[in-house]
């Protein structure tokens, strides 16, 4: 039987790929005030008995780039009042292994290991020899005698500790995962620390629960892009990145901005000698070898260096520069000849495939002849170099074989290399043509050791686009989605996106620049921890037969394996402690090549749009809650539960902080004493959580001092969340695609139209004003003759929010006339006038002829 299980397990493992995700717990350290630092009490409800040979192991690494690193990694306190500690001394990797006041041993972990990878640590208690030993990467570091008996118990703390006589507030900035406790070589507890929210961690063997104060979970930081900065500047800025110092430079006409990813601080200094103009299409690059920042305008063949001492640029551009012919060109600096290389670009209705070279040594500019494979003229491609900067990888883009925009323009999905030494293009592979095409942000992050690249891709057929991170192979046409998406307002040459990597902070950086009609440019900076976690995407319908075969093979094998294990367990008479693998892989069929811009997976705003009638909460129109099976469970919300839920939800979106307990008590239980209100709330919040569990994975918590509502893992579709995201990303120019997404949300009716709460009035008014103003802004510029059906829908939506809106009346009547529905148009007008008299007690002054004229 066992051999059969091993066989089936092997089949299961080979039917898909194992992807290791980033997870664990980050400890807040000296950068936070003492009460905000992290503590982990491993088994708070009991103590660990040392009556057997016991091993406590965990994986550890340090957070780079901070100032103070002194503190307790782990502290064991026995019932005999003995402490066993691992103490970090400094940022250089020096530690002490301490036993009470009688023993201390100094050891060191190499900095590259301590900050760069997980380090496996283990404390072993030998019952017979009465010894405690410390192992690092399974190698003995030190050991010492320890007096303990069968009656000795111990408490296990990581980070700060509040145990009487052993309190400490010192904790190093560290990451921790995979805490395991074994006795007599059998695993007793295992805490992977793979949670994403909350202040508890689960042991997956005995279901014990560890308590954590001020947790910072790692997994979400590797899945979600965080917007760390946004600001506006004048003219047409460009960006450059200093990877050694992890500084992003934003070059504007009169100011040089710097954003430090080590401090997350933005600074800006006005130039001592302001330039007259910064031409559209200028680019910037930072030379790591000379530590010099350059700003260039390809059309004038001008490269200007920044003088840090003078706080000025050495060269200026023409006062009236011509429009660039090299939009979105790619660039890199080669170590081979200390020269700047520029490839491709677009302008004057032509795509380029030129390779241009600027020598920093002799300040000459030339167009280089090339050989090898044909490089299709293009723009909107991505470029990255190998470690020696003598080979550039170029992927994707949009262009044509002739270079003429008017002749067979198309997307490009090939990976090519350009060799600086031989001046040769080499074709590596072509991606399979996706259903929904996409282009790339300007830079590619190349990891030669892993034979991989990272890039940001986005659809260019819409203004409200999004950037999606992918990881691909340098040798075969495969890639996978990583992390969630970044909102990106794509407006061709008026927008720009780039990708960088911080090697010390271990973060990827996404930057977007979007220029508005008033010549101001919005700059947004995003980060995600590296390596990023995989984004699980539903396999598309047209996947290859091979992928589908392996998918069903995996499914069948999984089911078979579960049945076998179930039957085997049933036959067992003894309950044995399972041995749990310390890794937490995700088993997934090997994906065929997929396109990002599949609208049934990800909308243009990065919202998951799996069309379904299950797991949903609707606030527009009637309040509705649908469970996982598609059943309407709205009736389970009593009037009291409904108001509690809505108040927590609305306040969560209102300012991101939530609502305080006092605000809830005084609003909902204004006529009750605080004690009674608190008891009422405690009882009803348990009921509310129980109902919401039926709809999906949610959290109602008070971790920040206020009650907040969160949907976990996108398990529930919430129309208000989608509306809120659209409202926050409202573009300067509103197009039909944006209006269609808004219409899909609001066409069910007004926001919580049946809910009559005083505290809700402001939120309802804000939603109503936004909807009406946005629709009228669009219709004021739209052509009624060309899209009367669409404008009729918009007019009807306005009436959902404001029944007496005269502009909506005009739009609806005119649309109906164009559509030939004259009778309905007149009927609409007459109904409006009747309601007008009821509401205002006087006749409506405008005639039907004036409305439709």
GROMACS .gro file of N, CA and C in nm, residues 399-457:
model
  177
  399UNK      N    1   0.503   4.776  -3.402
  399UNK     CA    2   0.568   4.840  -3.516
  399UNK      C    3   0.526   4.775  -3.647
  400UNK      N    4   0.613   4.783  -3.746
  400UNK     CA    5   0.586   4.721  -3.876
  400UNK      C    6   0.718   4.685  -3.942
  401UNK      N    7   0.712   4.592  -4.036
  401UNK     CA    8   0.834   4.548  -4.102
  401UNK      C    9   0.898   4.659  -4.185
  402UNK      N   10   0.815   4.747  -4.244
  402UNK     CA   11   0.867   4.856  -4.327
  402UNK      C   12   0.904   4.978  -4.244
  403UNK      N   13   0.851   4.985  -4.121
  403UNK     CA   14   0.871   5.103  -4.038
  403UNK      C   15   0.763   5.207  -4.057
  404UNK      N   16   0.682   5.190  -4.161
  404UNK     CA   17   0.576   5.286  -4.191
  404UNK      C   18   0.451   5.250  -4.109
  405UNK      N   19   0.404   5.347  -4.029
  405UNK     CA   20   0.288   5.322  -3.945
  405UNK      C   21   0.163   5.289  -4.027
  406UNK      N   22   0.160   5.335  -4.151
  406UNK     CA   23   0.041   5.318  -4.235
  406UNK      C   24   0.037   5.183  -4.306
  407UNK      N   25   0.143   5.106  -4.292
  407UNK     CA   26   0.152   4.979  -4.365
  407UNK      C   27   0.169   4.863  -4.266
  408UNK      N   28   0.059   4.791  -4.242
  408UNK     CA   29   0.062   4.664  -4.166
  408UNK      C   30   0.128   4.676  -4.029
  409UNK      N   31   0.086   4.775  -3.950
  409UNK     CA   32   0.136   4.784  -3.813
  409UNK      C   33   0.085   4.666  -3.731
  410UNK      N   34   0.167   4.615  -3.643
  410UNK     CA   35   0.127   4.498  -3.564
  410UNK      C   36   0.210   4.487  -3.437
  411UNK      N   37   0.161   4.401  -3.348
  411UNK     CA   38   0.234   4.372  -3.225
  411UNK      C   39   0.350   4.278  -3.255
  412UNK      N   40   0.450   4.285  -3.170
  412UNK     CA   41   0.565   4.197  -3.184
  412UNK      C   42   0.581   4.118  -3.054
  413UNK      N   43   0.603   3.988  -3.067
  413UNK     CA   44   0.614   3.903  -2.948
  413UNK      C   45   0.741   3.817  -2.954
  414UNK      N   46   0.852   3.877  -2.996
  414UNK     CA   47   0.977   3.802  -3.005
  414UNK      C   48   1.076   3.853  -2.901
  415UNK      N   49   1.162   3.763  -2.859
  415UNK     CA   50   1.275   3.799  -2.773
  415UNK      C   51   1.401   3.794  -2.858
  416UNK      N   52   1.477   3.904  -2.857
  416UNK     CA   53   1.600   3.913  -2.935
  416UNK      C   54   1.713   3.963  -2.845
  417UNK      N   55   1.834   3.939  -2.890
  417UNK     CA   56   1.950   3.995  -2.821
  417UNK      C   57   2.029   4.082  -2.917
  418UNK      N   58   2.096   4.182  -2.859
  418UNK     CA   59   2.190   4.263  -2.938
  418UNK      C   60   2.326   4.256  -2.869
  419UNK      N   61   2.427   4.213  -2.944
  419UNK     CA   62   2.563   4.201  -2.891
  419UNK      C   63   2.641   4.328  -2.921
  420UNK      N   64   2.692   4.391  -2.816
  420UNK     CA   65   2.773   4.512  -2.833
  420UNK      C   66   2.903   4.480  -2.905
  421UNK      N   67   2.963   4.367  -2.872
  421UNK     CA   68   3.094   4.334  -2.929
  421UNK      C   69   3.087   4.305  -3.079
  422UNK      N   70   2.983   4.231  -3.120
  422UNK     CA   71   2.975   4.194  -3.261
  422UNK      C   72   2.873   4.277  -3.339
  423UNK      N   73   2.800   4.364  -3.269
  423UNK     CA   74   2.696   4.447  -3.331
  423UNK      C   75   2.597   4.361  -3.410
  424UNK      N   76   2.553   4.253  -3.343
  424UNK     CA   77   2.469   4.154  -3.410
  424UNK      C   78   2.338   4.134  -3.332
  425UNK      N   79   2.228   4.128  -3.408
  425UNK     CA   80   2.099   4.089  -3.350
  425UNK      C   81   2.084   3.938  -3.363
  426UNK      N   82   2.031   3.877  -3.258
  426UNK     CA   83   2.007   3.733  -3.259
  426UNK      C   84   1.864   3.707  -3.214
  427UNK      N   85   1.792   3.625  -3.288
  427UNK     CA   86   1.653   3.591  -3.253
  427UNK      C   87   1.653   3.471  -3.160
  428UNK      N   88   1.585   3.484  -3.042
  428UNK     CA   89   1.581   3.375  -2.945
  428UNK      C   90   1.454   3.292  -2.963
  429UNK      N   91   1.339   3.355  -2.957
  429UNK     CA   92   1.213   3.283  -2.977
  429UNK      C   93   1.101   3.382  -3.002
  430UNK      N   94   0.986   3.327  -3.040
  430UNK     CA   95   0.862   3.403  -3.054
  430UNK      C   96   0.758   3.348  -2.959
  431UNK      N   97   0.691   3.438  -2.885
  431UNK     CA   98   0.575   3.394  -2.809
  431UNK      C   99   0.463   3.356  -2.904
  432UNK      N  100   0.377   3.266  -2.860
  432UNK     CA  101   0.256   3.236  -2.933
  432UNK      C  102   0.167   3.360  -2.934
  433UNK      N  103   0.105   3.388  -3.049
  433UNK     CA  104   0.018   3.505  -3.061
  433UNK      C  105  -0.097   3.496  -2.960
  434UNK      N  106  -0.107   3.590  -2.864
  434UNK     CA  107  -0.216   3.584  -2.766
  434UNK      C  108  -0.347   3.638  -2.823
  435UNK      N  109  -0.455   3.603  -2.759
  435UNK     CA  110  -0.585   3.654  -2.802
  435UNK      C  111  -0.593   3.805  -2.783
  436UNK      N  112  -0.542   3.854  -2.673
  436UNK     CA  113  -0.542   3.997  -2.643
  436UNK      C  114  -0.397   4.044  -2.637
  437UNK      N  115  -0.361   4.130  -2.732
  437UNK     CA  116  -0.221   4.170  -2.743
  437UNK      C  117  -0.183   4.269  -2.633
  438UNK      N  118  -0.053   4.286  -2.617
  438UNK     CA  119  -0.002   4.379  -2.517
  438UNK      C  120   0.137   4.426  -2.557
  439UNK      N  121   0.180   4.533  -2.491
  439UNK     CA  122   0.316   4.585  -2.508
  439UNK      C  123   0.385   4.587  -2.373
  440UNK      N  124   0.508   4.641  -2.371
  440UNK     CA  125   0.591   4.635  -2.251
  440UNK      C  126   0.628   4.774  -2.200
  441UNK      N  127   0.644   4.785  -2.068
  441UNK     CA  128   0.709   4.902  -2.010
  441UNK      C  129   0.855   4.901  -2.054
  442UNK      N  130   0.926   5.013  -2.038
  442UNK     CA  131   1.051   5.038  -2.107
  442UNK      C  132   1.166   4.945  -2.071
  443UNK      N  133   1.173   4.901  -1.946
  443UNK     CA  134   1.290   4.823  -1.903
  443UNK      C  135   1.255   4.679  -1.868
  444UNK      N  136   1.355   4.595  -1.884
  444UNK     CA  137   1.345   4.453  -1.852
  444UNK      C  138   1.449   4.423  -1.744
  445UNK      N  139   1.409   4.351  -1.640
  445UNK     CA  140   1.504   4.308  -1.538
  445UNK      C  141   1.551   4.167  -1.573
  446UNK      N  142   1.679   4.154  -1.600
  446UNK     CA  143   1.735   4.026  -1.647
  446UNK      C  144   1.811   3.958  -1.533
  447UNK      N  145   1.775   3.834  -1.505
  447UNK     CA  146   1.844   3.751  -1.406
  447UNK      C  147   1.910   3.637  -1.481
  448UNK      N  148   2.036   3.659  -1.519
  448UNK     CA  149   2.108   3.561  -1.600
  448UNK      C  150   2.129   3.429  -1.528
  449UNK      N  151   2.154   3.433  -1.397
  449UNK     CA  152   2.180   3.310  -1.323
  449UNK      C  153   2.058   3.219  -1.323
  450UNK      N  154   1.942   3.277  -1.310
  450UNK     CA  155   1.819   3.198  -1.309
  450UNK      C  156   1.761   3.181  -1.449
  451UNK      N  157   1.826   3.240  -1.549
  451UNK     CA  158   1.779   3.233  -1.688
  451UNK      C  159   1.637   3.289  -1.701
  452UNK      N  160   1.613   3.403  -1.633
  452UNK     CA  161   1.479   3.460  -1.630
  452UNK      C  162   1.483   3.611  -1.654
  453UNK      N  163   1.367   3.665  -1.688
  453UNK     CA  164   1.352   3.810  -1.694
  453UNK      C  165   1.221   3.849  -1.627
  454UNK      N  166   1.213   3.974  -1.585
  454UNK     CA  167   1.091   4.031  -1.531
  454UNK      C  168   1.054   4.153  -1.614
  455UNK      N  169   0.926   4.165  -1.645
  455UNK     CA  170   0.881   4.279  -1.725
  455UNK      C  171   0.739   4.317  -1.689
  456UNK      N  172   0.700   4.439  -1.724
  456UNK     CA  173   0.563   4.486  -1.705
  456UNK      C  174   0.496   4.494  -1.841
  457UNK      N  175   0.382   4.430  -1.855
  457UNK     CA  176   0.309   4.432  -1.981
  457UNK      C  177   0.174   4.500  -1.961
   0.00000   0.00000   0.00000
